[in-house]
């Protein structure tokens, strides 16, 4: 395949996902009514949030989720580690760079909102993040795709972690969606990262 064609295909991907890991255990029982409130109060006015699904009984599973039309929101235990995952499914606007930045922004907004909920006990670290493209047709899990998207991802990371160098490594099997683990020495809170990406 022509490398340029592969790059162009990767730039079309919309199914983007970002996960920030929980620093403290979040009560999934307490989370269910919180997510119901998000739907009732329309805390994300430009997205249609439909229902809450509780999979907390599934080991290393999707946890507690808001199922939305454009995106899903979840406090999951994927890989055995609890964290918040924002998963854009469709209707992402703008160029690829804008979509990547928007995915991080929406994930961070949600983490800040959860940390601000009294009694939930939510706290998220910023030194490790998972970025995933859930579209193996447009973005196969290979070195060419990683090379194609790295300039965009690096630009977003430069905004989030100014003056620091983030380590980006591909994880998972080739048959799985492209998944990148981002690690950086960071003591900043999710609210700090949100203010940087909103600047």
PDB file of N, CA and C in Angstrom, residues 25-119:
ATOM      1  N   UNK A  25      -9.604   4.217  44.441  1.00  0.00           N
ATOM      2  CA  UNK A  25     -10.742   3.392  44.035  1.00  0.00           C
ATOM      3  C   UNK A  25     -12.026   4.230  44.012  1.00  0.00           C
ATOM      4  N   UNK A  26     -12.726   4.161  42.890  1.00  0.00           N
ATOM      5  CA  UNK A  26     -13.993   4.865  42.745  1.00  0.00           C
ATOM      6  C   UNK A  26     -15.124   3.877  43.001  1.00  0.00           C
ATOM      7  N   UNK A  27     -16.058   4.244  43.849  1.00  0.00           N
ATOM      8  CA  UNK A  27     -17.195   3.378  44.148  1.00  0.00           C
ATOM      9  C   UNK A  27     -18.121   3.304  42.938  1.00  0.00           C
ATOM     10  N   UNK A  28     -18.223   2.124  42.345  1.00  0.00           N
ATOM     11  CA  UNK A  28     -19.086   1.972  41.172  1.00  0.00           C
ATOM     12  C   UNK A  28     -20.559   2.049  41.562  1.00  0.00           C
ATOM     13  N   UNK A  29     -20.877   1.640  42.788  1.00  0.00           N
ATOM     14  CA  UNK A  29     -22.258   1.760  43.273  1.00  0.00           C
ATOM     15  C   UNK A  29     -22.670   3.223  43.345  1.00  0.00           C
ATOM     16  N   UNK A  30     -21.773   4.056  43.863  1.00  0.00           N
ATOM     17  CA  UNK A  30     -22.069   5.483  43.957  1.00  0.00           C
ATOM     18  C   UNK A  30     -22.060   6.157  42.595  1.00  0.00           C
ATOM     19  N   UNK A  31     -21.358   5.565  41.631  1.00  0.00           N
ATOM     20  CA  UNK A  31     -21.222   6.169  40.311  1.00  0.00           C
ATOM     21  C   UNK A  31     -22.510   6.081  39.493  1.00  0.00           C
ATOM     22  N   UNK A  32     -23.284   5.035  39.696  1.00  0.00           N
ATOM     23  CA  UNK A  32     -24.490   4.832  38.883  1.00  0.00           C
ATOM     24  C   UNK A  32     -25.434   6.030  38.954  1.00  0.00           C
ATOM     25  N   UNK A  33     -25.842   6.505  40.143  1.00  0.00           N
ATOM     26  CA  UNK A  33     -26.723   7.681  40.165  1.00  0.00           C
ATOM     27  C   UNK A  33     -26.059   8.950  39.645  1.00  0.00           C
ATOM     28  N   UNK A  34     -24.729   9.047  39.788  1.00  0.00           N
ATOM     29  CA  UNK A  34     -24.021  10.214  39.255  1.00  0.00           C
ATOM     30  C   UNK A  34     -24.164  10.259  37.735  1.00  0.00           C
ATOM     31  N   UNK A  35     -23.956   9.121  37.090  1.00  0.00           N
ATOM     32  CA  UNK A  35     -24.098   9.078  35.634  1.00  0.00           C
ATOM     33  C   UNK A  35     -25.540   9.305  35.201  1.00  0.00           C
ATOM     34  N   UNK A  36     -26.506   8.833  35.963  1.00  0.00           N
ATOM     35  CA  UNK A  36     -27.913   9.128  35.648  1.00  0.00           C
ATOM     36  C   UNK A  36     -28.167  10.637  35.717  1.00  0.00           C
ATOM     37  N   UNK A  37     -27.537  11.289  36.699  1.00  0.00           N
ATOM     38  CA  UNK A  37     -27.675  12.743  36.805  1.00  0.00           C
ATOM     39  C   UNK A  37     -27.099  13.437  35.574  1.00  0.00           C
ATOM     40  N   UNK A  38     -25.979  12.918  35.048  1.00  0.00           N
ATOM     41  CA  UNK A  38     -25.379  13.520  33.853  1.00  0.00           C
ATOM     42  C   UNK A  38     -26.377  13.516  32.698  1.00  0.00           C
ATOM     43  N   UNK A  39     -27.107  12.438  32.560  1.00  0.00           N
ATOM     44  CA  UNK A  39     -28.086  12.350  31.478  1.00  0.00           C
ATOM     45  C   UNK A  39     -29.245  13.309  31.737  1.00  0.00           C
ATOM     46  N   UNK A  40     -29.790  13.265  32.947  1.00  0.00           N
ATOM     47  CA  UNK A  40     -30.961  14.084  33.266  1.00  0.00           C
ATOM     48  C   UNK A  40     -30.643  15.573  33.189  1.00  0.00           C
ATOM     49  N   UNK A  41     -29.433  15.945  33.635  1.00  0.00           N
ATOM     50  CA  UNK A  41     -29.068  17.357  33.684  1.00  0.00           C
ATOM     51  C   UNK A  41     -28.393  17.841  32.404  1.00  0.00           C
ATOM     52  N   UNK A  42     -28.214  16.948  31.441  1.00  0.00           N
ATOM     53  CA  UNK A  42     -27.593  17.289  30.164  1.00  0.00           C
ATOM     54  C   UNK A  42     -26.274  18.028  30.377  1.00  0.00           C
ATOM     55  N   UNK A  43     -25.386  17.388  31.135  1.00  0.00           N
ATOM     56  CA  UNK A  43     -24.107  18.032  31.444  1.00  0.00           C
ATOM     57  C   UNK A  43     -23.203  18.132  30.218  1.00  0.00           C
ATOM     58  N   UNK A  44     -23.502  17.347  29.188  1.00  0.00           N
ATOM     59  CA  UNK A  44     -22.783  17.461  27.916  1.00  0.00           C
ATOM     60  C   UNK A  44     -23.808  17.909  26.878  1.00  0.00           C
ATOM     61  N   UNK A  45     -24.029  19.207  26.740  1.00  0.00           N
ATOM     62  CA  UNK A  45     -25.147  19.704  25.936  1.00  0.00           C
ATOM     63  C   UNK A  45     -25.069  19.401  24.446  1.00  0.00           C
ATOM     64  N   UNK A  46     -23.854  19.156  23.926  1.00  0.00           N
ATOM     65  CA  UNK A  46     -23.728  18.910  22.492  1.00  0.00           C
ATOM     66  C   UNK A  46     -23.629  17.423  22.156  1.00  0.00           C
ATOM     67  N   UNK A  47     -23.946  16.557  23.138  1.00  0.00           N
ATOM     68  CA  UNK A  47     -23.980  15.126  22.887  1.00  0.00           C
ATOM     69  C   UNK A  47     -25.290  14.556  23.422  1.00  0.00           C
ATOM     70  N   UNK A  48     -25.759  13.484  22.798  1.00  0.00           N
ATOM     71  CA  UNK A  48     -26.952  12.796  23.259  1.00  0.00           C
ATOM     72  C   UNK A  48     -26.521  11.615  24.119  1.00  0.00           C
ATOM     73  N   UNK A  49     -26.742  11.729  25.430  1.00  0.00           N
ATOM     74  CA  UNK A  49     -26.454  10.643  26.358  1.00  0.00           C
ATOM     75  C   UNK A  49     -27.751   9.875  26.582  1.00  0.00           C
ATOM     76  N   UNK A  50     -27.712   8.557  26.403  1.00  0.00           N
ATOM     77  CA  UNK A  50     -28.948   7.780  26.315  1.00  0.00           C
ATOM     78  C   UNK A  50     -29.269   6.990  27.575  1.00  0.00           C
ATOM     79  N   UNK A  51     -28.322   6.206  28.073  1.00  0.00           N
ATOM     80  CA  UNK A  51     -28.638   5.313  29.186  1.00  0.00           C
ATOM     81  C   UNK A  51     -27.370   4.954  29.947  1.00  0.00           C
ATOM     82  N   UNK A  52     -27.565   4.443  31.166  1.00  0.00           N
ATOM     83  CA  UNK A  52     -26.461   3.977  32.000  1.00  0.00           C
ATOM     84  C   UNK A  52     -26.496   2.455  32.039  1.00  0.00           C
ATOM     85  N   UNK A  53     -25.343   1.848  31.825  1.00  0.00           N
ATOM     86  CA  UNK A  53     -25.218   0.390  31.895  1.00  0.00           C
ATOM     87  C   UNK A  53     -24.217   0.034  32.985  1.00  0.00           C
ATOM     88  N   UNK A  54     -24.606  -0.873  33.873  1.00  0.00           N
ATOM     89  CA  UNK A  54     -23.765  -1.271  34.987  1.00  0.00           C
ATOM     90  C   UNK A  54     -23.207  -2.667  34.738  1.00  0.00           C
ATOM     91  N   UNK A  55     -21.924  -2.713  34.385  1.00  0.00           N
ATOM     92  CA  UNK A  55     -21.234  -3.985  34.175  1.00  0.00           C
ATOM     93  C   UNK A  55     -20.198  -4.222  35.275  1.00  0.00           C
ATOM     94  N   UNK A  56     -20.412  -3.640  36.434  1.00  0.00           N
ATOM     95  CA  UNK A  56     -19.421  -3.724  37.502  1.00  0.00           C
ATOM     96  C   UNK A  56     -19.209  -5.156  38.000  1.00  0.00           C
ATOM     97  N   UNK A  57     -20.156  -6.048  37.662  1.00  0.00           N
ATOM     98  CA  UNK A  57     -20.019  -7.444  38.078  1.00  0.00           C
ATOM     99  C   UNK A  57     -19.054  -8.221  37.172  1.00  0.00           C
ATOM    100  N   UNK A  58     -18.658  -7.626  36.056  1.00  0.00           N
ATOM    101  CA  UNK A  58     -17.780  -8.300  35.099  1.00  0.00           C
ATOM    102  C   UNK A  58     -16.323  -8.015  35.464  1.00  0.00           C
ATOM    103  N   UNK A  59     -15.531  -9.035  35.777  1.00  0.00           N
ATOM    104  CA  UNK A  59     -14.119  -8.801  36.118  1.00  0.00           C
ATOM    105  C   UNK A  59     -13.365  -8.145  34.953  1.00  0.00           C
ATOM    106  N   UNK A  60     -12.566  -7.135  35.269  1.00  0.00           N
ATOM    107  CA  UNK A  60     -11.768  -6.420  34.260  1.00  0.00           C
ATOM    108  C   UNK A  60     -12.629  -5.973  33.081  1.00  0.00           C
ATOM    109  N   UNK A  61     -13.851  -5.577  33.353  1.00  0.00           N
ATOM    110  CA  UNK A  61     -14.812  -5.264  32.300  1.00  0.00           C
ATOM    111  C   UNK A  61     -15.038  -3.780  32.102  1.00  0.00           C
ATOM    112  N   UNK A  62     -16.136  -3.457  31.418  1.00  0.00           N
ATOM    113  CA  UNK A  62     -16.422  -2.057  31.078  1.00  0.00           C
ATOM    114  C   UNK A  62     -16.952  -1.229  32.231  1.00  0.00           C
ATOM    115  N   UNK A  63     -17.147  -1.827  33.409  1.00  0.00           N
ATOM    116  CA  UNK A  63     -17.534  -1.056  34.583  1.00  0.00           C
ATOM    117  C   UNK A  63     -18.912  -0.440  34.472  1.00  0.00           C
ATOM    118  N   UNK A  64     -18.992   0.846  34.799  1.00  0.00           N
ATOM    119  CA  UNK A  64     -20.249   1.595  34.701  1.00  0.00           C
ATOM    120  C   UNK A  64     -20.122   2.560  33.537  1.00  0.00           C
ATOM    121  N   UNK A  65     -21.084   2.493  32.623  1.00  0.00           N
ATOM    122  CA  UNK A  65     -20.990   3.258  31.383  1.00  0.00           C
ATOM    123  C   UNK A  65     -22.216   4.135  31.157  1.00  0.00           C
ATOM    124  N   UNK A  66     -21.971   5.269  30.534  1.00  0.00           N
ATOM    125  CA  UNK A  66     -23.052   6.012  29.889  1.00  0.00           C
ATOM    126  C   UNK A  66     -22.969   5.680  28.406  1.00  0.00           C
ATOM    127  N   UNK A  67     -24.047   5.137  27.878  1.00  0.00           N
ATOM    128  CA  UNK A  67     -24.123   4.857  26.450  1.00  0.00           C
ATOM    129  C   UNK A  67     -24.670   6.098  25.762  1.00  0.00           C
ATOM    130  N   UNK A  68     -23.913   6.640  24.845  1.00  0.00           N
ATOM    131  CA  UNK A  68     -24.350   7.831  24.132  1.00  0.00           C
ATOM    132  C   UNK A  68     -24.444   7.586  22.642  1.00  0.00           C
ATOM    133  N   UNK A  69     -25.024   8.547  21.940  1.00  0.00           N
ATOM    134  CA  UNK A  69     -25.123   8.437  20.480  1.00  0.00           C
ATOM    135  C   UNK A  69     -23.771   8.731  19.842  1.00  0.00           C
ATOM    136  N   UNK A  70     -23.139   9.820  20.242  1.00  0.00           N
ATOM    137  CA  UNK A  70     -21.841  10.185  19.683  1.00  0.00           C
ATOM    138  C   UNK A  70     -20.686   9.493  20.382  1.00  0.00           C
ATOM    139  N   UNK A  71     -20.824   9.241  21.685  1.00  0.00           N
ATOM    140  CA  UNK A  71     -19.700   8.723  22.472  1.00  0.00           C
ATOM    141  C   UNK A  71     -20.205   7.980  23.698  1.00  0.00           C
ATOM    142  N   UNK A  72     -19.324   7.146  24.253  1.00  0.00           N
ATOM    143  CA  UNK A  72     -19.594   6.459  25.508  1.00  0.00           C
ATOM    144  C   UNK A  72     -18.649   6.998  26.580  1.00  0.00           C
ATOM    145  N   UNK A  73     -19.133   7.009  27.819  1.00  0.00           N
ATOM    146  CA  UNK A  73     -18.366   7.440  28.981  1.00  0.00           C
ATOM    147  C   UNK A  73     -18.332   6.282  29.958  1.00  0.00           C
ATOM    148  N   UNK A  74     -17.175   5.942  30.487  1.00  0.00           N
ATOM    149  CA  UNK A  74     -17.109   4.787  31.366  1.00  0.00           C
ATOM    150  C   UNK A  74     -16.029   4.931  32.422  1.00  0.00           C
ATOM    151  N   UNK A  75     -16.337   4.441  33.612  1.00  0.00           N
ATOM    152  CA  UNK A  75     -15.306   4.149  34.594  1.00  0.00           C
ATOM    153  C   UNK A  75     -15.150   2.640  34.528  1.00  0.00           C
ATOM    154  N   UNK A  76     -14.079   2.205  33.874  1.00  0.00           N
ATOM    155  CA  UNK A  76     -13.915   0.790  33.542  1.00  0.00           C
ATOM    156  C   UNK A  76     -12.736   0.181  34.278  1.00  0.00           C
ATOM    157  N   UNK A  77     -12.576  -1.125  34.100  1.00  0.00           N
ATOM    158  CA  UNK A  77     -11.449  -1.865  34.668  1.00  0.00           C
ATOM    159  C   UNK A  77     -10.715  -2.637  33.573  1.00  0.00           C
ATOM    160  N   UNK A  78     -10.684  -2.069  32.408  1.00  0.00           N
ATOM    161  CA  UNK A  78      -9.980  -2.698  31.296  1.00  0.00           C
ATOM    162  C   UNK A  78      -8.515  -2.914  31.678  1.00  0.00           C
ATOM    163  N   UNK A  79      -8.039  -4.134  31.465  1.00  0.00           N
ATOM    164  CA  UNK A  79      -6.666  -4.439  31.836  1.00  0.00           C
ATOM    165  C   UNK A  79      -6.455  -4.568  33.321  1.00  0.00           C
ATOM    166  N   UNK A  80      -7.546  -4.641  34.087  1.00  0.00           N
ATOM    167  CA  UNK A  80      -7.448  -4.796  35.529  1.00  0.00           C
ATOM    168  C   UNK A  80      -7.171  -3.514  36.283  1.00  0.00           C
ATOM    169  N   UNK A  81      -7.212  -2.365  35.590  1.00  0.00           N
ATOM    170  CA  UNK A  81      -6.924  -1.085  36.231  1.00  0.00           C
ATOM    171  C   UNK A  81      -8.082  -0.122  36.010  1.00  0.00           C
ATOM    172  N   UNK A  82      -8.585   0.406  37.104  1.00  0.00           N
ATOM    173  CA  UNK A  82      -9.726   1.305  37.017  1.00  0.00           C
ATOM    174  C   UNK A  82      -9.317   2.667  36.478  1.00  0.00           C
ATOM    175  N   UNK A  83     -10.166   3.235  35.668  1.00  0.00           N
ATOM    176  CA  UNK A  83      -9.921   4.562  35.133  1.00  0.00           C
ATOM    177  C   UNK A  83     -11.134   5.059  34.387  1.00  0.00           C
ATOM    178  N   UNK A  84     -11.067   6.322  33.947  1.00  0.00           N
ATOM    179  CA  UNK A  84     -12.152   6.895  33.149  1.00  0.00           C
ATOM    180  C   UNK A  84     -11.785   6.855  31.675  1.00  0.00           C
ATOM    181  N   UNK A  85     -12.709   6.358  30.850  1.00  0.00           N
ATOM    182  CA  UNK A  85     -12.487   6.262  29.408  1.00  0.00           C
ATOM    183  C   UNK A  85     -13.570   7.013  28.654  1.00  0.00           C
ATOM    184  N   UNK A  86     -13.131   7.910  27.781  1.00  0.00           N
ATOM    185  CA  UNK A  86     -14.043   8.572  26.848  1.00  0.00           C
ATOM    186  C   UNK A  86     -13.831   7.945  25.482  1.00  0.00           C
ATOM    187  N   UNK A  87     -14.918   7.478  24.880  1.00  0.00           N
ATOM    188  CA  UNK A  87     -14.838   6.783  23.586  1.00  0.00           C
ATOM    189  C   UNK A  87     -15.747   7.452  22.568  1.00  0.00           C
ATOM    190  N   UNK A  88     -15.147   8.197  21.661  1.00  0.00           N
ATOM    191  CA  UNK A  88     -15.921   8.805  20.570  1.00  0.00           C
ATOM    192  C   UNK A  88     -16.231   7.726  19.541  1.00  0.00           C
ATOM    193  N   UNK A  89     -17.511   7.633  19.155  1.00  0.00           N
ATOM    194  CA  UNK A  89     -17.950   6.598  18.212  1.00  0.00           C
ATOM    195  C   UNK A  89     -18.257   7.148  16.828  1.00  0.00           C
ATOM    196  N   UNK A  90     -18.775   8.359  16.772  1.00  0.00           N
ATOM    197  CA  UNK A  90     -19.186   8.917  15.472  1.00  0.00           C
ATOM    198  C   UNK A  90     -19.389  10.426  15.606  1.00  0.00           C
ATOM    199  N   UNK A  91     -19.554  11.065  14.453  1.00  0.00           N
ATOM    200  CA  UNK A  91     -19.924  12.482  14.362  1.00  0.00           C
ATOM    201  C   UNK A  91     -18.873  13.420  14.951  1.00  0.00           C
ATOM    202  N   UNK A  92     -17.611  13.002  14.937  1.00  0.00           N
ATOM    203  CA  UNK A  92     -16.533  13.899  15.364  1.00  0.00           C
ATOM    204  C   UNK A  92     -16.250  14.906  14.254  1.00  0.00           C
ATOM    205  N   UNK A  93     -16.140  16.166  14.613  1.00  0.00           N
ATOM    206  CA  UNK A  93     -15.978  17.226  13.631  1.00  0.00           C
ATOM    207  C   UNK A  93     -14.524  17.655  13.511  1.00  0.00           C
ATOM    208  N   UNK A  94     -14.212  18.304  12.396  1.00  0.00           N
ATOM    209  CA  UNK A  94     -12.900  18.892  12.202  1.00  0.00           C
ATOM    210  C   UNK A  94     -11.878  17.928  11.643  1.00  0.00           C
ATOM    211  N   UNK A  95     -10.666  18.450  11.434  1.00  0.00           N
ATOM    212  CA  UNK A  95      -9.560  17.634  10.969  1.00  0.00           C
ATOM    213  C   UNK A  95      -9.116  16.673  12.072  1.00  0.00           C
ATOM    214  N   UNK A  96      -8.271  15.718  11.708  1.00  0.00           N
ATOM    215  CA  UNK A  96      -7.839  14.704  12.672  1.00  0.00           C
ATOM    216  C   UNK A  96      -7.224  15.340  13.914  1.00  0.00           C
ATOM    217  N   UNK A  97      -6.395  16.365  13.725  1.00  0.00           N
ATOM    218  CA  UNK A  97      -5.758  17.022  14.866  1.00  0.00           C
ATOM    219  C   UNK A  97      -6.798  17.594  15.824  1.00  0.00           C
ATOM    220  N   UNK A  98      -7.828  18.205  15.269  1.00  0.00           N
ATOM    221  CA  UNK A  98      -8.892  18.769  16.105  1.00  0.00           C
ATOM    222  C   UNK A  98      -9.661  17.668  16.824  1.00  0.00           C
ATOM    223  N   UNK A  99      -9.852  16.544  16.168  1.00  0.00           N
ATOM    224  CA  UNK A  99     -10.594  15.447  16.790  1.00  0.00           C
ATOM    225  C   UNK A  99      -9.808  14.828  17.936  1.00  0.00           C
ATOM    226  N   UNK A 100      -8.499  14.692  17.752  1.00  0.00           N
ATOM    227  CA  UNK A 100      -7.668  14.150  18.830  1.00  0.00           C
ATOM    228  C   UNK A 100      -7.691  15.086  20.036  1.00  0.00           C
ATOM    229  N   UNK A 101      -7.506  16.360  19.788  1.00  0.00           N
ATOM    230  CA  UNK A 101      -7.514  17.333  20.884  1.00  0.00           C
ATOM    231  C   UNK A 101      -8.869  17.348  21.586  1.00  0.00           C
ATOM    232  N   UNK A 102      -9.938  17.273  20.810  1.00  0.00           N
ATOM    233  CA  UNK A 102     -11.282  17.282  21.383  1.00  0.00           C
ATOM    234  C   UNK A 102     -11.520  16.051  22.248  1.00  0.00           C
ATOM    235  N   UNK A 103     -10.986  14.904  21.837  1.00  0.00           N
ATOM    236  CA  UNK A 103     -11.149  13.681  22.621  1.00  0.00           C
ATOM    237  C   UNK A 103     -10.462  13.818  23.977  1.00  0.00           C
ATOM    238  N   UNK A 104      -9.234  14.339  23.988  1.00  0.00           N
ATOM    239  CA  UNK A 104      -8.559  14.586  25.259  1.00  0.00           C
ATOM    240  C   UNK A 104      -9.328  15.593  26.104  1.00  0.00           C
ATOM    241  N   UNK A 105      -9.818  16.653  25.477  1.00  0.00           N
ATOM    242  CA  UNK A 105     -10.533  17.696  26.209  1.00  0.00           C
ATOM    243  C   UNK A 105     -11.784  17.133  26.882  1.00  0.00           C
ATOM    244  N   UNK A 106     -12.551  16.344  26.145  1.00  0.00           N
ATOM    245  CA  UNK A 106     -13.785  15.792  26.713  1.00  0.00           C
ATOM    246  C   UNK A 106     -13.494  14.780  27.816  1.00  0.00           C
ATOM    247  N   UNK A 107     -12.439  14.001  27.651  1.00  0.00           N
ATOM    248  CA  UNK A 107     -12.049  13.073  28.714  1.00  0.00           C
ATOM    249  C   UNK A 107     -11.663  13.846  29.975  1.00  0.00           C
ATOM    250  N   UNK A 108     -10.871  14.902  29.807  1.00  0.00           N
ATOM    251  CA  UNK A 108     -10.442  15.694  30.955  1.00  0.00           C
ATOM    252  C   UNK A 108     -11.609  16.402  31.626  1.00  0.00           C
ATOM    253  N   UNK A 109     -12.528  16.941  30.844  1.00  0.00           N
ATOM    254  CA  UNK A 109     -13.707  17.585  31.437  1.00  0.00           C
ATOM    255  C   UNK A 109     -14.477  16.606  32.309  1.00  0.00           C
ATOM    256  N   UNK A 110     -14.608  15.393  31.829  1.00  0.00           N
ATOM    257  CA  UNK A 110     -15.339  14.383  32.586  1.00  0.00           C
ATOM    258  C   UNK A 110     -14.612  14.017  33.868  1.00  0.00           C
ATOM    259  N   UNK A 111     -13.287  13.872  33.779  1.00  0.00           N
ATOM    260  CA  UNK A 111     -12.509  13.560  34.978  1.00  0.00           C
ATOM    261  C   UNK A 111     -12.622  14.677  36.011  1.00  0.00           C
ATOM    262  N   UNK A 112     -12.550  15.918  35.567  1.00  0.00           N
ATOM    263  CA  UNK A 112     -12.690  17.056  36.481  1.00  0.00           C
ATOM    264  C   UNK A 112     -14.070  17.038  37.120  1.00  0.00           C
ATOM    265  N   UNK A 113     -15.080  16.751  36.328  1.00  0.00           N
ATOM    266  CA  UNK A 113     -16.457  16.703  36.840  1.00  0.00           C
ATOM    267  C   UNK A 113     -16.607  15.593  37.891  1.00  0.00           C
ATOM    268  N   UNK A 114     -15.997  14.451  37.638  1.00  0.00           N
ATOM    269  CA  UNK A 114     -16.083  13.347  38.598  1.00  0.00           C
ATOM    270  C   UNK A 114     -15.310  13.670  39.877  1.00  0.00           C
ATOM    271  N   UNK A 115     -14.152  14.296  39.736  1.00  0.00           N
ATOM    272  CA  UNK A 115     -13.384  14.662  40.933  1.00  0.00           C
ATOM    273  C   UNK A 115     -14.146  15.673  41.787  1.00  0.00           C
ATOM    274  N   UNK A 116     -14.961  16.489  41.152  1.00  0.00           N
ATOM    275  CA  UNK A 116     -15.694  17.511  41.886  1.00  0.00           C
ATOM    276  C   UNK A 116     -16.971  17.022  42.532  1.00  0.00           C
ATOM    277  N   UNK A 117     -17.311  15.745  42.328  1.00  0.00           N
ATOM    278  CA  UNK A 117     -18.539  15.192  42.903  1.00  0.00           C
ATOM    279  C   UNK A 117     -18.289  14.729  44.326  1.00  0.00           C
ATOM    280  N   UNK A 118     -18.901  15.396  45.274  1.00  0.00           N
ATOM    281  CA  UNK A 118     -18.721  15.067  46.683  1.00  0.00           C
ATOM    282  C   UNK A 118     -19.171  13.636  46.973  1.00  0.00           C
ATOM    283  N   UNK A 119     -18.384  12.938  47.756  1.00  0.00           N
ATOM    284  CA  UNK A 119     -18.749  11.594  48.171  1.00  0.00           C
ATOM    285  C   UNK A 119     -18.361  10.492  47.214  1.00  0.00           C
TER     286      UNK A 119
END
